[in-house]
Amino acid sequence: QQQVRQSSQSLTVWEGETAILNCSYENSAFDYFPWYQQFPGEGPALLIAIRSVSDKKEDGRFTIFFNKREKNLSLHIKDSQPGDSATYFCAANYNQGKLIFGQGTKLSIKP
Amino acid sequence: AQTIHQWPVAEIKAVGSPLSLGCTIKGKSSPNLYWYWQATGGTLQQLFYSITVGQVESVVQLNLSASRPKDDQFILSTEKLLLSHSGFYLCAWSLGTGGGDTQYFGPGTRLLVL
């Protein structure tokens, strides 16, 4: 059973556009949602995170929109750059450090 | 500043052989530590976590074991490797348990079992 689901395995956008990556979850107990960025051959790096009490979190070009009622969230990357090309993982944390990851979305930015 | 080091960087091992992977955290005292496994092109799966020396909780075993011999060290091991053990092993740390803890990942160890 996939508790955290990312709707796209891959996504391609043009440089300068806004990339939108979607994520949904099943367990209402999930209360913290980090997004990680991973480049090939490297460990994931925290990009931005949101708690379930908020509906929006912004950090520079990255924004998370969170809908608790619908159990979904999205990561918006404004003004996409070629350096943003990576795999993005949505994750959920609910208890004792247990972190559950989605399948990942491979984002490609076309120059 | 805290640093996380994993060793070795990469391994090629034979089926049935033993394995030991290590992780060291510097710059943080008493961190929570985690082991993850990632298949090539796949998601991350949490295997073990530890909140203190000598205490390890299993999330998914996959015929592996983990130990925390020191506050800053986490070891992943098995006596007999399987082909299915191939993948990318990641160590992570956080400051404390509970919702809201950010986990920070190391550079990983690439394992190929033949």
mmCIF file with all atom_site columns, N, CA and C in Angstrom, chain A residues 7 17 21-22 27-28 36-37 39-40 48 55 58 63-64 67 71 74-75 92 94 96 103:
data_model
loop_
_atom_site.group_PDB
_atom_site.id
_atom_site.type_symbol
_atom_site.label_atom_id
_atom_site.label_alt_id
_atom_site.label_comp_id
_atom_site.label_asym_id
_atom_site.label_entity_id
_atom_site.label_seq_id
_atom_site.pdbx_PDB_ins_code
_atom_site.Cartn_x
_atom_site.Cartn_y
_atom_site.Cartn_z
_atom_site.occupancy
_atom_site.B_iso_or_equiv
_atom_site.pdbx_formal_charge
_atom_site.auth_seq_id
_atom_site.auth_comp_id
_atom_site.auth_asym_id
_atom_site.auth_atom_id
_atom_site.pdbx_PDB_model_num
ATOM 1  N N  . SER A 1 7   ? 2.106  11.972 -8.238  1.00 0.00 ? 7   SER A N  1
ATOM 2  C CA . SER A 1 7   ? 1.262  11.692 -9.407  1.00 0.00 ? 7   SER A CA 1
ATOM 3  C C  . SER A 1 7   ? 2.045  11.503 -10.690 1.00 0.00 ? 7   SER A C  1
ATOM 4  N N  . GLU A 1 17  ? 9.605  28.594 -16.733 1.00 0.00 ? 17  GLU A N  1
ATOM 5  C CA . GLU A 1 17  ? 8.228  28.250 -16.373 1.00 0.00 ? 17  GLU A CA 1
ATOM 6  C C  . GLU A 1 17  ? 8.160  27.809 -14.914 1.00 0.00 ? 17  GLU A C  1
ATOM 7  N N  . LEU A 1 21  ? 4.731  19.956 -8.936  1.00 0.00 ? 21  LEU A N  1
ATOM 8  C CA . LEU A 1 21  ? 4.859  18.545 -8.598  1.00 0.00 ? 21  LEU A CA 1
ATOM 9  C C  . LEU A 1 21  ? 3.814  18.222 -7.535  1.00 0.00 ? 21  LEU A C  1
ATOM 10 N N  . ASN A 1 22  ? 3.044  17.181 -7.807  1.00 0.00 ? 22  ASN A N  1
ATOM 11 C CA . ASN A 1 22  ? 1.921  16.851 -6.935  1.00 0.00 ? 22  ASN A CA 1
ATOM 12 C C  . ASN A 1 22  ? 2.167  15.624 -6.079  1.00 0.00 ? 22  ASN A C  1
ATOM 13 N N  . ASN A 1 27  ? -2.786 8.693  5.134   1.00 0.00 ? 27  ASN A N  1
ATOM 14 C CA . ASN A 1 27  ? -2.908 8.627  6.584   1.00 0.00 ? 27  ASN A CA 1
ATOM 15 C C  . ASN A 1 27  ? -3.103 10.016 7.202   1.00 0.00 ? 27  ASN A C  1
ATOM 16 N N  . SER A 1 28  ? -4.230 10.232 7.853   1.00 0.00 ? 28  SER A N  1
ATOM 17 C CA . SER A 1 28  ? -4.520 11.527 8.470   1.00 0.00 ? 28  SER A CA 1
ATOM 18 C C  . SER A 1 28  ? -3.561 11.868 9.604   1.00 0.00 ? 28  SER A C  1
ATOM 19 N N  . TYR A 1 36  ? 12.323 16.601 -0.710  1.00 0.00 ? 36  TYR A N  1
ATOM 20 C CA . TYR A 1 36  ? 13.754 16.430 -0.880  1.00 0.00 ? 36  TYR A CA 1
ATOM 21 C C  . TYR A 1 36  ? 14.093 16.482 -2.369  1.00 0.00 ? 36  TYR A C  1
ATOM 22 N N  . GLN A 1 37  ? 15.271 17.022 -2.620  1.00 0.00 ? 37  GLN A N  1
ATOM 23 C CA . GLN A 1 37  ? 15.809 17.084 -3.982  1.00 0.00 ? 37  GLN A CA 1
ATOM 24 C C  . GLN A 1 37  ? 17.011 16.153 -4.051  1.00 0.00 ? 37  GLN A C  1
ATOM 25 N N  . PHE A 1 39  ? 20.074 14.627 -6.654  1.00 0.00 ? 39  PHE A N  1
ATOM 26 C CA . PHE A 1 39  ? 20.803 14.555 -7.909  1.00 0.00 ? 39  PHE A CA 1
ATOM 27 C C  . PHE A 1 39  ? 21.397 13.149 -8.030  1.00 0.00 ? 39  PHE A C  1
ATOM 28 N N  . PRO A 1 40  ? 21.629 12.685 -9.248  1.00 0.00 ? 40  PRO A N  1
ATOM 29 C CA . PRO A 1 40  ? 22.159 11.324 -9.443  1.00 0.00 ? 40  PRO A CA 1
ATOM 30 C C  . PRO A 1 40  ? 23.438 11.085 -8.648  1.00 0.00 ? 40  PRO A C  1
ATOM 31 N N  . ILE A 1 48  ? 12.406 22.028 1.161   1.00 0.00 ? 48  ILE A N  1
ATOM 32 C CA . ILE A 1 48  ? 11.422 22.827 1.874   1.00 0.00 ? 48  ILE A CA 1
ATOM 33 C C  . ILE A 1 48  ? 10.467 21.869 2.560   1.00 0.00 ? 48  ILE A C  1
ATOM 34 N N  . ASP A 1 55  ? -1.159 26.001 5.391   1.00 0.00 ? 55  ASP A N  1
ATOM 35 C CA . ASP A 1 55  ? -1.618 25.650 4.048   1.00 0.00 ? 55  ASP A CA 1
ATOM 36 C C  . ASP A 1 55  ? -0.665 26.138 2.962   1.00 0.00 ? 55  ASP A C  1
ATOM 37 N N  . GLU A 1 58  ? 6.569  29.134 1.811   1.00 0.00 ? 58  GLU A N  1
ATOM 38 C CA . GLU A 1 58  ? 7.329  29.680 0.694   1.00 0.00 ? 58  GLU A CA 1
ATOM 39 C C  . GLU A 1 58  ? 8.775  29.894 1.110   1.00 0.00 ? 58  GLU A C  1
ATOM 40 N N  . THR A 1 63  ? 7.581  26.870 -3.329  1.00 0.00 ? 63  THR A N  1
ATOM 41 C CA . THR A 1 63  ? 6.380  27.040 -2.511  1.00 0.00 ? 63  THR A CA 1
ATOM 42 C C  . THR A 1 63  ? 5.651  25.712 -2.404  1.00 0.00 ? 63  THR A C  1
ATOM 43 N N  . ILE A 1 64  ? 5.226  25.408 -1.191  1.00 0.00 ? 64  ILE A N  1
ATOM 44 C CA . ILE A 1 64  ? 4.366  24.242 -0.970  1.00 0.00 ? 64  ILE A CA 1
ATOM 45 C C  . ILE A 1 64  ? 2.944  24.747 -0.715  1.00 0.00 ? 64  ILE A C  1
ATOM 46 N N  . ASN A 1 67  ? -3.278 20.987 1.245   1.00 0.00 ? 67  ASN A N  1
ATOM 47 C CA . ASN A 1 67  ? -4.728 20.877 1.441   1.00 0.00 ? 67  ASN A CA 1
ATOM 48 C C  . ASN A 1 67  ? -5.005 19.684 2.352   1.00 0.00 ? 67  ASN A C  1
ATOM 49 N N  . LYS A 1 71  ? -6.087 15.888 1.517   1.00 0.00 ? 71  LYS A N  1
ATOM 50 C CA . LYS A 1 71  ? -4.879 15.069 1.717   1.00 0.00 ? 71  LYS A CA 1
ATOM 51 C C  . LYS A 1 71  ? -3.965 15.141 0.502   1.00 0.00 ? 71  LYS A C  1
ATOM 52 N N  . SER A 1 74  ? 1.322  20.212 -3.076  1.00 0.00 ? 74  SER A N  1
ATOM 53 C CA . SER A 1 74  ? 2.069  20.390 -4.318  1.00 0.00 ? 74  SER A CA 1
ATOM 54 C C  . SER A 1 74  ? 3.271  21.286 -4.061  1.00 0.00 ? 74  SER A C  1
ATOM 55 N N  . LEU A 1 75  ? 4.302  21.020 -4.821  1.00 0.00 ? 75  LEU A N  1
ATOM 56 C CA . LEU A 1 75  ? 5.519  21.840 -4.774  1.00 0.00 ? 75  LEU A CA 1
ATOM 57 C C  . LEU A 1 75  ? 5.578  22.633 -6.075  1.00 0.00 ? 75  LEU A C  1
ATOM 58 N N  . ALA A 1 92  ? 6.432  12.041 4.177   1.00 0.00 ? 92  ALA A N  1
ATOM 59 C CA . ALA A 1 92  ? 5.541  12.326 5.294   1.00 0.00 ? 92  ALA A CA 1
ATOM 60 C C  . ALA A 1 92  ? 6.114  11.728 6.566   1.00 0.00 ? 92  ALA A C  1
ATOM 61 N N  . TYR A 1 94  ? 5.261  11.037 10.709  1.00 0.00 ? 94  TYR A N  1
ATOM 62 C CA . TYR A 1 94  ? 4.166  11.091 11.666  1.00 0.00 ? 94  TYR A CA 1
ATOM 63 C C  . TYR A 1 94  ? 4.494  10.633 13.061  1.00 0.00 ? 94  TYR A C  1
ATOM 64 N N  . GLN A 1 96  ? 7.836  9.134  15.811  1.00 0.00 ? 96  GLN A N  1
ATOM 65 C CA . GLN A 1 96  ? 9.121  8.520  16.141  1.00 0.00 ? 96  GLN A CA 1
ATOM 66 C C  . GLN A 1 96  ? 10.108 8.513  14.968  1.00 0.00 ? 96  GLN A C  1
ATOM 67 N N  . GLN A 1 103 ? 7.230  7.978  -4.553  1.00 0.00 ? 103 GLN A N  1
ATOM 68 C CA . GLN A 1 103 ? 8.052  7.307  -5.561  1.00 0.00 ? 103 GLN A CA 1
ATOM 69 C C  . GLN A 1 103 ? 9.013  8.239  -6.282  1.00 0.00 ? 103 GLN A C  1
#
